[in-house]
Coordinates of C-alpha atoms and ligand atoms in Angstrom, one line a residue:
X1 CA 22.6 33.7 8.4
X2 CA 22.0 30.2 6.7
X3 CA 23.8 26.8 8.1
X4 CA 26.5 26.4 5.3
X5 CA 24.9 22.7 4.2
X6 CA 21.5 24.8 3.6
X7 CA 23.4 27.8 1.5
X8 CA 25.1 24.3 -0.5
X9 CA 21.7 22.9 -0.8
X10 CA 20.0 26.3 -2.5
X11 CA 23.1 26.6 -4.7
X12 CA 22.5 22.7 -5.7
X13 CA 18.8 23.4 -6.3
X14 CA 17.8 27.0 -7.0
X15 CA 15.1 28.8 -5.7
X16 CA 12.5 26.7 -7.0
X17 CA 13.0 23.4 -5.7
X18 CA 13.4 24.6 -2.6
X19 CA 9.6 24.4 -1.1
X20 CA 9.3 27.3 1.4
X21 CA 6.0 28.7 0.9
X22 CA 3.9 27.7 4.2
X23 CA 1.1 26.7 1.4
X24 CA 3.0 24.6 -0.1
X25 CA 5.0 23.2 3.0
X26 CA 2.1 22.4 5.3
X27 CA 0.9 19.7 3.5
X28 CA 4.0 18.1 2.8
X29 CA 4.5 17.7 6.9
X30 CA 1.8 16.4 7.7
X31 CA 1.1 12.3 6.8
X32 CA -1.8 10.8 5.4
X33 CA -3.6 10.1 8.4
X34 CA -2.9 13.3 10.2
X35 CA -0.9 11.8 13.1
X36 CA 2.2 13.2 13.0
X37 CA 3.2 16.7 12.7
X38 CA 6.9 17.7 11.8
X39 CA 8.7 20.1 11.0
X40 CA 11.9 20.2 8.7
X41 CA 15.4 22.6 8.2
X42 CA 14.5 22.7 4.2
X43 CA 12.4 21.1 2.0
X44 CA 13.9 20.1 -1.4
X45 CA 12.6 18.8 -4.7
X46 CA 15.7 17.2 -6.8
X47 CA 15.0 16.9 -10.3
X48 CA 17.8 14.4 -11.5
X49 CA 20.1 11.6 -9.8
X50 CA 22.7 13.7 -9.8
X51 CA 21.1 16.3 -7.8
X52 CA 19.4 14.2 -5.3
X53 CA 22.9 12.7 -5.0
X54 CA 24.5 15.7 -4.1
X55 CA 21.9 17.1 -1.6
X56 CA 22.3 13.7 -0.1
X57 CA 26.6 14.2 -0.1
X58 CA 26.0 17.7 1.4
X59 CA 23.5 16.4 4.4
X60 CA 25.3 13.7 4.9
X61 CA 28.8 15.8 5.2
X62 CA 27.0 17.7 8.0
X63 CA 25.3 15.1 9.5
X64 CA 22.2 16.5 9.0
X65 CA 19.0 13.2 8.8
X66 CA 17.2 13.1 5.7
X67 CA 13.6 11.9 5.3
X68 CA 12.3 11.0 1.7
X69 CA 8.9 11.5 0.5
X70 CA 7.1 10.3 -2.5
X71 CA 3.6 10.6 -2.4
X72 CA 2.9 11.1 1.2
X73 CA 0.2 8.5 1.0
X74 CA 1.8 6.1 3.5
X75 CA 0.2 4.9 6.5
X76 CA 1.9 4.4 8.9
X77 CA 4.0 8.1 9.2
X78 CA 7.5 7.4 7.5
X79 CA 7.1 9.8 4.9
X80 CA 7.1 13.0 8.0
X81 CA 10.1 14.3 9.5
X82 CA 9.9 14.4 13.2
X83 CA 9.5 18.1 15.6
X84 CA 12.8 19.0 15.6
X85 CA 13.2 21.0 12.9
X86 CA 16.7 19.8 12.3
X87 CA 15.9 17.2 9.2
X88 CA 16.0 17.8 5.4
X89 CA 12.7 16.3 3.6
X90 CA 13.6 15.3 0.7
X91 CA 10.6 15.5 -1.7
X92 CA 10.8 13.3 -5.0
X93 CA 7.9 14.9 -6.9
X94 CA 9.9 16.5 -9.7
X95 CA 11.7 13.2 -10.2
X96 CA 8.7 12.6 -12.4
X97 CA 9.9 11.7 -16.0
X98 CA 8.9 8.2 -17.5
X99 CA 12.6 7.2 -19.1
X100 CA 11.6 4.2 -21.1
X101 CA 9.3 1.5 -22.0
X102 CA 10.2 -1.7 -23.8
X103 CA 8.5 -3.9 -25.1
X104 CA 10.1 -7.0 -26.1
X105 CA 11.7 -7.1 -22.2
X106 CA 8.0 -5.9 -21.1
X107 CA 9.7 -2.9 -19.0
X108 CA 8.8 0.1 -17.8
X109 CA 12.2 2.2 -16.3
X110 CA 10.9 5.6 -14.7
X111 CA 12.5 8.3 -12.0
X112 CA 11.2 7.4 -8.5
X113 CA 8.6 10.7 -8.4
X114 CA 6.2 8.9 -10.9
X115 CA 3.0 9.1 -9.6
X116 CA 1.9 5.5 -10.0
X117 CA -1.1 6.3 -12.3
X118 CA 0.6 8.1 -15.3
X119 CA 3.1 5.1 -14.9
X120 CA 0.1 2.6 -15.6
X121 CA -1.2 4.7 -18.2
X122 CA 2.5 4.6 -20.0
X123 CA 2.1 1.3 -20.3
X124 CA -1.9 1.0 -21.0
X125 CA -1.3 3.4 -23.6
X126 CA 1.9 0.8 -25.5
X127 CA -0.9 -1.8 -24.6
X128 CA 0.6 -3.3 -21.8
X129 CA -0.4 -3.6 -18.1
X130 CA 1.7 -2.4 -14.9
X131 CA -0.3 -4.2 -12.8
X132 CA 0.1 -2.0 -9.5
X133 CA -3.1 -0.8 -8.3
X134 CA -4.5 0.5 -5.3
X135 CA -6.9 3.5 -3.8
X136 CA -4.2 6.0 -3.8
X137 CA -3.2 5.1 -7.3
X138 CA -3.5 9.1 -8.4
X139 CA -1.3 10.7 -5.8
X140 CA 1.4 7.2 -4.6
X141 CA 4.6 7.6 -6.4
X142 CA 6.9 4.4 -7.4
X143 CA 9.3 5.0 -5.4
X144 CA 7.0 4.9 -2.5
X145 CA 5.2 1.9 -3.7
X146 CA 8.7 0.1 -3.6
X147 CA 9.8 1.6 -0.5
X148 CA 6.9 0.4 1.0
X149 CA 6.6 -2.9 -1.1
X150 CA 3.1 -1.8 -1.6
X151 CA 0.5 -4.5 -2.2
X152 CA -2.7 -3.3 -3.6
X153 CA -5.4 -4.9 -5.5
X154 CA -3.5 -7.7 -7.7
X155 CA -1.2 -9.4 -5.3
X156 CA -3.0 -12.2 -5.8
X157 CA -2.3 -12.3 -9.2
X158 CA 0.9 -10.3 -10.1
X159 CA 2.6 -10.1 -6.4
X160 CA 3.4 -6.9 -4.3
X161 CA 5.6 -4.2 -5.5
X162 CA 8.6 -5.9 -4.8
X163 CA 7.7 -9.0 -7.5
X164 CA 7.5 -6.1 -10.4
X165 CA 11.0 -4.7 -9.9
X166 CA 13.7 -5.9 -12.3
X167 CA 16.2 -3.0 -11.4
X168 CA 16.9 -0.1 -9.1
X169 CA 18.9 3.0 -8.9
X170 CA 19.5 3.9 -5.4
X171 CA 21.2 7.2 -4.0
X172 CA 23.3 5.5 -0.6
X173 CA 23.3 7.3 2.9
X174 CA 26.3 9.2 2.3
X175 CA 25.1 10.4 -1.3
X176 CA 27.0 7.5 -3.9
X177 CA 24.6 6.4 -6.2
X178 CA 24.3 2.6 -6.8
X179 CA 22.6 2.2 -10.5
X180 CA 21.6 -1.1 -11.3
X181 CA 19.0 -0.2 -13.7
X182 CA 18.9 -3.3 -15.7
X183 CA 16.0 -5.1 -17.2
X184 CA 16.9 -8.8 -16.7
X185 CA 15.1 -11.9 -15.7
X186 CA 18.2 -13.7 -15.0
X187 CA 21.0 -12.4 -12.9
X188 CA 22.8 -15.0 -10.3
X189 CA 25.9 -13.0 -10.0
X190 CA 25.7 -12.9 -6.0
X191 CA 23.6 -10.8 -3.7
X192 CA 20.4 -9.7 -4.7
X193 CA 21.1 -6.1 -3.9
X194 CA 17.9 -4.6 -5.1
X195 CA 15.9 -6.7 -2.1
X196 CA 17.3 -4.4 0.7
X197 CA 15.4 -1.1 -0.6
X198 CA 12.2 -2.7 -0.9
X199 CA 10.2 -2.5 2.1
X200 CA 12.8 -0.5 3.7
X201 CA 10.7 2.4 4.0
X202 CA 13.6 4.7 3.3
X203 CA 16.3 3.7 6.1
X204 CA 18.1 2.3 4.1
X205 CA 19.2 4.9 0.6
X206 CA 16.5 6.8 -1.7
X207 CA 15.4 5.0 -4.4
X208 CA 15.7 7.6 -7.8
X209 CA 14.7 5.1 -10.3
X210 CA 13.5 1.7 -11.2
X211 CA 13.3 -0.7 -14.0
X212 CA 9.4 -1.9 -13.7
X213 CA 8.2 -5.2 -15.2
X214 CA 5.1 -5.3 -17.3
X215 CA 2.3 -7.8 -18.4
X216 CA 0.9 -8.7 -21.0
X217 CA -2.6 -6.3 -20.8
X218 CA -5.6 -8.6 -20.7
X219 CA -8.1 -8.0 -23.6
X220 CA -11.4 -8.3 -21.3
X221 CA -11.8 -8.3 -17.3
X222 CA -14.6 -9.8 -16.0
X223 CA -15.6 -8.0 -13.0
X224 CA -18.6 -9.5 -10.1
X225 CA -20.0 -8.5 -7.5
X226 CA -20.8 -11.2 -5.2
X227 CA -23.0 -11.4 -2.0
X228 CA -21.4 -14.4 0.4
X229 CA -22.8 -14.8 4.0
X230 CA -19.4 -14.9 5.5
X231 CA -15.9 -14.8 5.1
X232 CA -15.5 -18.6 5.3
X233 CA -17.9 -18.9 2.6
X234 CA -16.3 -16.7 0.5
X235 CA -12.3 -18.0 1.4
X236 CA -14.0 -21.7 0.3
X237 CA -15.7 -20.0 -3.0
X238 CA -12.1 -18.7 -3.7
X239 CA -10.6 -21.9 -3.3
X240 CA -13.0 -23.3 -6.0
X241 CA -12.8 -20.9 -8.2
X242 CA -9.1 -21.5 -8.2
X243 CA -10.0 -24.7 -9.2
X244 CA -12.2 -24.0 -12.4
X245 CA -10.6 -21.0 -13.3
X246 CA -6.8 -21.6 -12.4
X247 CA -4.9 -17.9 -12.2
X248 CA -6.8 -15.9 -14.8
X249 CA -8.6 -14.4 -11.2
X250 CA -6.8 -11.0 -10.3
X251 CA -8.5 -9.9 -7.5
X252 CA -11.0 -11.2 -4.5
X253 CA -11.9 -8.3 -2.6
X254 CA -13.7 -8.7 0.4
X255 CA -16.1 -6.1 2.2
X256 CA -18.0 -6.9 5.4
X257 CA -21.7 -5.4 5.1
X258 CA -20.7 -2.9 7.7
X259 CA -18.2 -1.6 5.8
X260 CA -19.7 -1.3 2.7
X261 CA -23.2 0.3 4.1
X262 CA -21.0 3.3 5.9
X263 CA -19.1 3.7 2.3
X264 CA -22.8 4.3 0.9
X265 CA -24.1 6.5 3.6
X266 CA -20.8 8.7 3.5
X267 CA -20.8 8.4 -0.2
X268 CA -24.0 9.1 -1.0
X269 CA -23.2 9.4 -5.0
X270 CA -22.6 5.5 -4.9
X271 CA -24.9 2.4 -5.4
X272 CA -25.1 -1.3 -3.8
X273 CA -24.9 -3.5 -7.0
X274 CA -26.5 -6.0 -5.0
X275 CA -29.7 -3.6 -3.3
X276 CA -31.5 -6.5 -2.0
X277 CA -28.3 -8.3 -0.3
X278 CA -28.7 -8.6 3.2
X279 CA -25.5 -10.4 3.2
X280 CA -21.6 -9.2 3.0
X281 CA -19.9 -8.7 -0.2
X282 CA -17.2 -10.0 -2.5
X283 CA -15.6 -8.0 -5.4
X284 CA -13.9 -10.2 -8.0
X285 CA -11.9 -9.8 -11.1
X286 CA -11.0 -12.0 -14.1
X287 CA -8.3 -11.3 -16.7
X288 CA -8.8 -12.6 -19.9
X289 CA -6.8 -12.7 -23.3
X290 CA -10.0 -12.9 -25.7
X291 CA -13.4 -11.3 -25.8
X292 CA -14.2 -12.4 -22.5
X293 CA -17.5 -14.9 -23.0
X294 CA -15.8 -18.1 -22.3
X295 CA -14.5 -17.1 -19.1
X296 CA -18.2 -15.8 -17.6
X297 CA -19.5 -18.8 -18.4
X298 CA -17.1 -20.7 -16.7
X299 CA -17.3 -18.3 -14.2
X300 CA -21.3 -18.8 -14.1
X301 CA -20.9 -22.3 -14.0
X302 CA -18.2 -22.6 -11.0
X303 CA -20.4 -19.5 -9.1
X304 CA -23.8 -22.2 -9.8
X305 CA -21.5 -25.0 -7.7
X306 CA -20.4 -21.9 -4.9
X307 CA -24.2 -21.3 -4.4
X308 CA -25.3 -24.8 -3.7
X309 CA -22.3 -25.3 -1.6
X310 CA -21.5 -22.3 -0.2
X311 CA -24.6 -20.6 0.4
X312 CA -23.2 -17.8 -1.9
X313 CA -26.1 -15.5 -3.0
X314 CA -26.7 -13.1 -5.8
X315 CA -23.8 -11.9 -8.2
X316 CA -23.8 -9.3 -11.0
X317 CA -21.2 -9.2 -13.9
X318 CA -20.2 -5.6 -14.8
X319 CA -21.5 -5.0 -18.3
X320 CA -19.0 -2.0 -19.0
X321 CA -16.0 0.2 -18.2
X322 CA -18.7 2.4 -16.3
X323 CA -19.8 -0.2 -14.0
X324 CA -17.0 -1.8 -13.5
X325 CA -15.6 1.5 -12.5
X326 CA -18.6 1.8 -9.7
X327 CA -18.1 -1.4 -8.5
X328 CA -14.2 -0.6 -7.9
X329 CA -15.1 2.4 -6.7
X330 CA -17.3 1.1 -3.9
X331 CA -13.9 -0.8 -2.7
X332 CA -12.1 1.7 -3.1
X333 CA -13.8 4.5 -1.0
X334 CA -14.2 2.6 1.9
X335 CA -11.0 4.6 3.6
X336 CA -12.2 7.3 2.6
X337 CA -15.4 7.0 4.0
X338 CA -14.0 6.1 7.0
X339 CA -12.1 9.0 7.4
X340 CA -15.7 11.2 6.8
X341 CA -17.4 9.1 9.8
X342 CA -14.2 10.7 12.3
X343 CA -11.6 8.1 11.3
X344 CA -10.9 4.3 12.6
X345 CA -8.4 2.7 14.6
X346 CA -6.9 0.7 11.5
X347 CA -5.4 -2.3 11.0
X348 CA -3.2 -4.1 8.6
X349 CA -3.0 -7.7 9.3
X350 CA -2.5 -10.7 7.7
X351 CA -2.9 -14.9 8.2
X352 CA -2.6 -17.4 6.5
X353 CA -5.8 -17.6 4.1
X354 CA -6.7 -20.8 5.7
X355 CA -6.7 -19.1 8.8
X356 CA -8.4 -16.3 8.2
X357 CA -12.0 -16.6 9.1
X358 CA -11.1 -18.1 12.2
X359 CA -9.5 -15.7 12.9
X360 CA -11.9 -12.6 11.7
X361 CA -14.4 -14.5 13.8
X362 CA -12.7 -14.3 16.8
X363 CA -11.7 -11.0 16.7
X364 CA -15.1 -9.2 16.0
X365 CA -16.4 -11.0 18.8
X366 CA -13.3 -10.0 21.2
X367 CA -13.5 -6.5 20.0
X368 CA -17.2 -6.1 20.6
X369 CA -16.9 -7.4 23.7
X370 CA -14.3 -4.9 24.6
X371 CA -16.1 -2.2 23.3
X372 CA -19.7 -2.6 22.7
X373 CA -21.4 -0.9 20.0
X374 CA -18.1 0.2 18.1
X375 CA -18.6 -0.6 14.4
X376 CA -16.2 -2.8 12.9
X377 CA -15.5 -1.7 9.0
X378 CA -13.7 -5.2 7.8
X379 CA -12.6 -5.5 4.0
X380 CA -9.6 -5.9 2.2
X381 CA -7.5 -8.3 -0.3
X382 CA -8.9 -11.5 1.1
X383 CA -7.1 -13.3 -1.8
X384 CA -3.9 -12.7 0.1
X385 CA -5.3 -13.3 3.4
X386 CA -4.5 -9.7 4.3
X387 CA -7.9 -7.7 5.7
X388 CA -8.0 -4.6 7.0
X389 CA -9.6 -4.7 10.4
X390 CA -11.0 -1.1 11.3
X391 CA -12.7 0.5 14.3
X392 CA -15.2 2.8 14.2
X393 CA -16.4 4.4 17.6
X394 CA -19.3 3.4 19.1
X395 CA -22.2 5.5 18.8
X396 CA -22.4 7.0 22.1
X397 CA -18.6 8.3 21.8
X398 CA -17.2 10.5 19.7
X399 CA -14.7 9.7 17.2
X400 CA -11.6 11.7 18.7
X401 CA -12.8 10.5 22.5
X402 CA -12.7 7.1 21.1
X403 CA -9.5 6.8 19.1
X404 CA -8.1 8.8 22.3
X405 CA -9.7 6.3 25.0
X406 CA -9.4 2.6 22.9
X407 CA -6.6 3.1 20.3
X408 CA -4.2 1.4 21.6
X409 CA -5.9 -1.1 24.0
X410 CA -7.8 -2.5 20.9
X411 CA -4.5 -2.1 18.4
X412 CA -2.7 -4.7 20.9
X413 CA -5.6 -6.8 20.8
X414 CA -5.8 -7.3 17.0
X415 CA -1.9 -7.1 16.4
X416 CA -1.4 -10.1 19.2
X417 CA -4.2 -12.0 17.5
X418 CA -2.3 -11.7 14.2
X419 CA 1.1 -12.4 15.9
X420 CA -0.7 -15.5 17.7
X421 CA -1.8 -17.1 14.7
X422 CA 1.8 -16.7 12.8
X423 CA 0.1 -13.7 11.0
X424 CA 1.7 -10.2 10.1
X425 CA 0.8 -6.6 12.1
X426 CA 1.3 -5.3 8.8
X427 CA 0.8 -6.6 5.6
X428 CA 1.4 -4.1 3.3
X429 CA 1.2 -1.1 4.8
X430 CA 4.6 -1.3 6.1
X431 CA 6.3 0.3 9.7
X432 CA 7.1 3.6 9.7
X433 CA 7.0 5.5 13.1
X434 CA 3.5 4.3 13.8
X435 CA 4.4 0.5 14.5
X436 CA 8.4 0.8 15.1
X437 CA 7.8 -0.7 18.7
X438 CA 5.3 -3.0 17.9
X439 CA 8.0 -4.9 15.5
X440 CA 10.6 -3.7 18.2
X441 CA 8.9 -5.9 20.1
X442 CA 7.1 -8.6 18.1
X443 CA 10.0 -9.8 15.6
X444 CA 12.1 -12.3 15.7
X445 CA 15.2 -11.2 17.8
X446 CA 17.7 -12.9 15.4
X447 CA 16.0 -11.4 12.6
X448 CA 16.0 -7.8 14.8
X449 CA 19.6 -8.1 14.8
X450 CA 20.2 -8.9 11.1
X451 CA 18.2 -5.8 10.2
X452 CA 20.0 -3.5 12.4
X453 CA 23.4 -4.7 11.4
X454 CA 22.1 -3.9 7.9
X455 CA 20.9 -0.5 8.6
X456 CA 24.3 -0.2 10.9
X457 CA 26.5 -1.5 7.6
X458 CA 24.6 1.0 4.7
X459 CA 24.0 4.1 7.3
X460 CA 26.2 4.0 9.6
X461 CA 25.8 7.5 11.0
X462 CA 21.8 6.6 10.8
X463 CA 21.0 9.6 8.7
X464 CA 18.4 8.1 6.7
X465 CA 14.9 8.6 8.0
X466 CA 15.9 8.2 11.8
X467 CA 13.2 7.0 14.0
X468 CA 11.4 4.9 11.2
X469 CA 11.4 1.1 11.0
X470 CA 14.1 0.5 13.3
Ligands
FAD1 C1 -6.8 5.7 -0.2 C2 -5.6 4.9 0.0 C3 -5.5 3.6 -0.4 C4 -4.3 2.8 -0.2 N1 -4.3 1.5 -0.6 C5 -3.2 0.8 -0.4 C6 -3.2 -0.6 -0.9 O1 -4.1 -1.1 -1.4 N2 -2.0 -1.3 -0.7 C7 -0.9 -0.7 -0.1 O2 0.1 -1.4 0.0 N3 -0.9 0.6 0.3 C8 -2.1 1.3 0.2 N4 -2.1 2.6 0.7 C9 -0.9 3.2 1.4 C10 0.1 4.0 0.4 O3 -0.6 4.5 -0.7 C11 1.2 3.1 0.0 O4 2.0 2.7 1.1 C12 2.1 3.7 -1.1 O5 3.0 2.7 -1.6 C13 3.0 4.9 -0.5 O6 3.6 5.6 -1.6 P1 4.0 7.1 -1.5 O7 4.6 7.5 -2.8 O8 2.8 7.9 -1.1 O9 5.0 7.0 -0.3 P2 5.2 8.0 0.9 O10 3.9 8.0 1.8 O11 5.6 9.3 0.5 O12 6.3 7.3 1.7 C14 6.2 6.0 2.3 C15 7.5 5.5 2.8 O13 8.4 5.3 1.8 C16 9.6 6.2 1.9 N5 9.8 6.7 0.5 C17 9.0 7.3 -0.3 N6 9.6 7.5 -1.5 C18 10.9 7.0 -1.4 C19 12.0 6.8 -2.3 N7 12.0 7.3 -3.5 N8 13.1 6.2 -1.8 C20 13.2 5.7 -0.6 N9 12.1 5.8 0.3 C21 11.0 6.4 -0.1 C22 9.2 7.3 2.8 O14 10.3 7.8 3.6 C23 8.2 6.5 3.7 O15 8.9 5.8 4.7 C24 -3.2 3.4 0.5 C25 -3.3 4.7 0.9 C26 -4.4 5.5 0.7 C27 -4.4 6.9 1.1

């Protein structure tokens, strides 16, 4: 016979948003980068507030731990219930319906289950621009981005997730829903409430909606791709271009040569822009509110000044949506083809941009000595002095032997480096279960104790995603 809470749970759902089909299941309990395996009492897909409220009422009534999913694109585990069998997954994909967009307070407000893409494209198609974009734009849900305060590939311009929310509806721990779905640039009337979900990862309530805020969509991007002998040439060719061009720049993407060669060899569809580069590589966007031709040529100009300076070398300008779509693509296929090459051990660190090649420096060299011959796949949002520092096993290993062997030995050698410099373990790709004892033991103890009295205060019983963050 069925636990009571799972017999309330069918009758609050029905048989089909209840996921019990292995098919289906499998891939729901297993994260993104195939670390953890759990395994959960139900698996339920609420469609509405209401519902999701009272699945979370029932749980919580027999003290059964919830774990919410969006996308399950997350890196760092939070999205997977653990092996006991005893949690309740709490799916948000049917929570998938857009609910408004408005103009005039350039808003998007949309159930959490929105897969991040078809919320850009709401907006691109009212011509405006949700600027949220990263890799796993096509499967990442907003809720997730928020929970995760996902960066992406327009901080630099636009922020992380948690600068495009204006409201949030929230179902509590013990099922109340909080709904403060409002639009509004201005609202001093106390606590920011809203700032507790972000980056929470979960722990804290499930996020079922959100009031999004939009931009203006730019009528031309410029997009380049750049060859720049290192990254302190490239930080100081940002700088400049900062100078000449002010904010119209949207994205500096970095990508070491290393990382962008083993994207070509395991992608063999794509091509270098730049075939006779023997250099590394910088991708580069421009957002522009006419047709565009002013802002290359001041581009062209400011680039002329990088190359006598900064030893920049060659750059081409994407003519076209196609090739400015292969360019991205390049960037954005580097995790994937790291993942065909056996996987890295990755990293999501971040220092201060002045620090940053310094810091880069130092690390290659200590990681190669540590381990010589592993390939080091470097890239990321350089803008935002956030790179993603991966490992690939040395040729004469193999890929599991290595992550097995050097995982963690070379994990606490590019987290202390960050920590050293006043830098971040993770910059955007948040805690989870991967790194919970990492910031265990790396944050600030005062700031350790705020959080837990925070978690303590909203979930008191700690039902919500146990054994994540905190
Ligand atoms: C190819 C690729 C590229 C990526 N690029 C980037 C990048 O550029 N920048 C970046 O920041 N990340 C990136 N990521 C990581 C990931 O896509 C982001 O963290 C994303 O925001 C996760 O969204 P999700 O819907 O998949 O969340 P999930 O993976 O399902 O969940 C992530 C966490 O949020 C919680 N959660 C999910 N939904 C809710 C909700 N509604 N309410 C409360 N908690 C919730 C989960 O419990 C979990 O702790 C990338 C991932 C891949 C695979």
């Amino acid at each position: 016979m069925l636990p009571a809470y799972l017999e309330q749970l069918s009758h609050i759902l029905g048989p089909n948003d209840l996921v019990v089909s292995p098919a289906q299941s499998n891939p729901l309990l297993i994260d993104e980068r195939q670390l953890y395996r759990g395994r959960a009492a139900a698996i339920v897909q609420p469609r509405t507030t209401e519902q999701l409220s009272q699945v979370v009422s029932v749980c919580a009534k027999a003290n059964v731990a919830m774990v919410p999913q969006g996308g399950n694109t997350g890196y760092c585990g939070g999205a997977t219930p653990d092996e006991s069998g005893l949690q309740v997954l709490i799916n948000l994909s049917k929570m998938n319906q857009i609910l408004d967009i408005d103009a005039a307070s350039l808003t998007l407000t949309a159930q959490a289950g929105v897969v991040l893409a078809d919320a850009q494209n709401a907006a691109a198609n009212q011509d405006m621009l949700l600027p949220l974009s990263m890799g796993s734009q096509a499967s990442c849900q907003l809720g997730g981005n928020i929970s995760t305060n996902a960066g992406g590939l327009a901080v630099l311009r636009y922020g992380t997730a948690r600068e495009m929310v204006a409201g949030l509806e929230v179902v509590l721990p013990d099922g109340q829903i909080w709904s403060d779905l409002k639009g509004l640039r201005k609202d001093n009337t106390g606590y920011d409430l809203k700032q507790f979900f972000m980056g929470a990862e979960g722990t804290l309530g499930i996020i079922s909606a959100a009031v999004v805020r939009l931009q203006p969509r730019p009528r031309a991007q410029i997009t380049a791709f750049l060859e720049t002998p290192d990254l302190a040439s490239a930080v100081s060719t940002l700088m400049l271009l900062r100078e000449h061009l002010g904010d119209c720049i949207t994205s500096f993407e970095y990508m070491s040569r290393e990382a962008l060669m083993l994207t070509l060899v395991q992608l063999n569809d794509l091509r270098n822009p730049l075939p006779a580069a023997t250099g590394n590589f910088v991708l580069m966007e421009l957002a522009a509110f006419d047709d565009g031709a002013g802002l290359t040529e001041q581009l062209t100009r400011a680039l002329q000044v990088a190359i006598l300076k900064f030893d920049v070398g060659d750059c081409v300008v994407a003519q076209n949506d196609t090739q400015r779509g292969d360019f991205w693509r390049l960037r954005e296929s580097i995790p994937e083809a790291e993942k065909r090459a056996g996987g890295s051990i990755k990293h999501d660190v971040s220092v201060e941009i002045s620090k940053l090649s310094e810091f880069a420096v130092e690390l290659q060299k200590n990681t190669l000595a540590y381990v010589p011959g592993c390939r080091i796949s470097l890239y990321g949002h350089l803008g935002d002095g956030n790179i993603h520092f991966n490992v690939l096993a040395p040729p004469t290993l193999s890929a599991a032997q290595f992550k097995r062997e050097f995982a963690d030995p070379i994990s606490a050698l590019v987290h202390s480096a960050a920590i050293n410099r006043d830098g971040s373990f993770s910059a955007e790709h948040g805690v989870g279960r991967l790194k919970r004892d990492l910031l265990a033991s790396s944050k600030d103890p005062v700031g350790l104790q705020l959080m837990r009295k925070i978690k303590r205060t909203l979930d008191p019983n700690g039902l919500m995603n146990p054994g994540k963050v905190l």
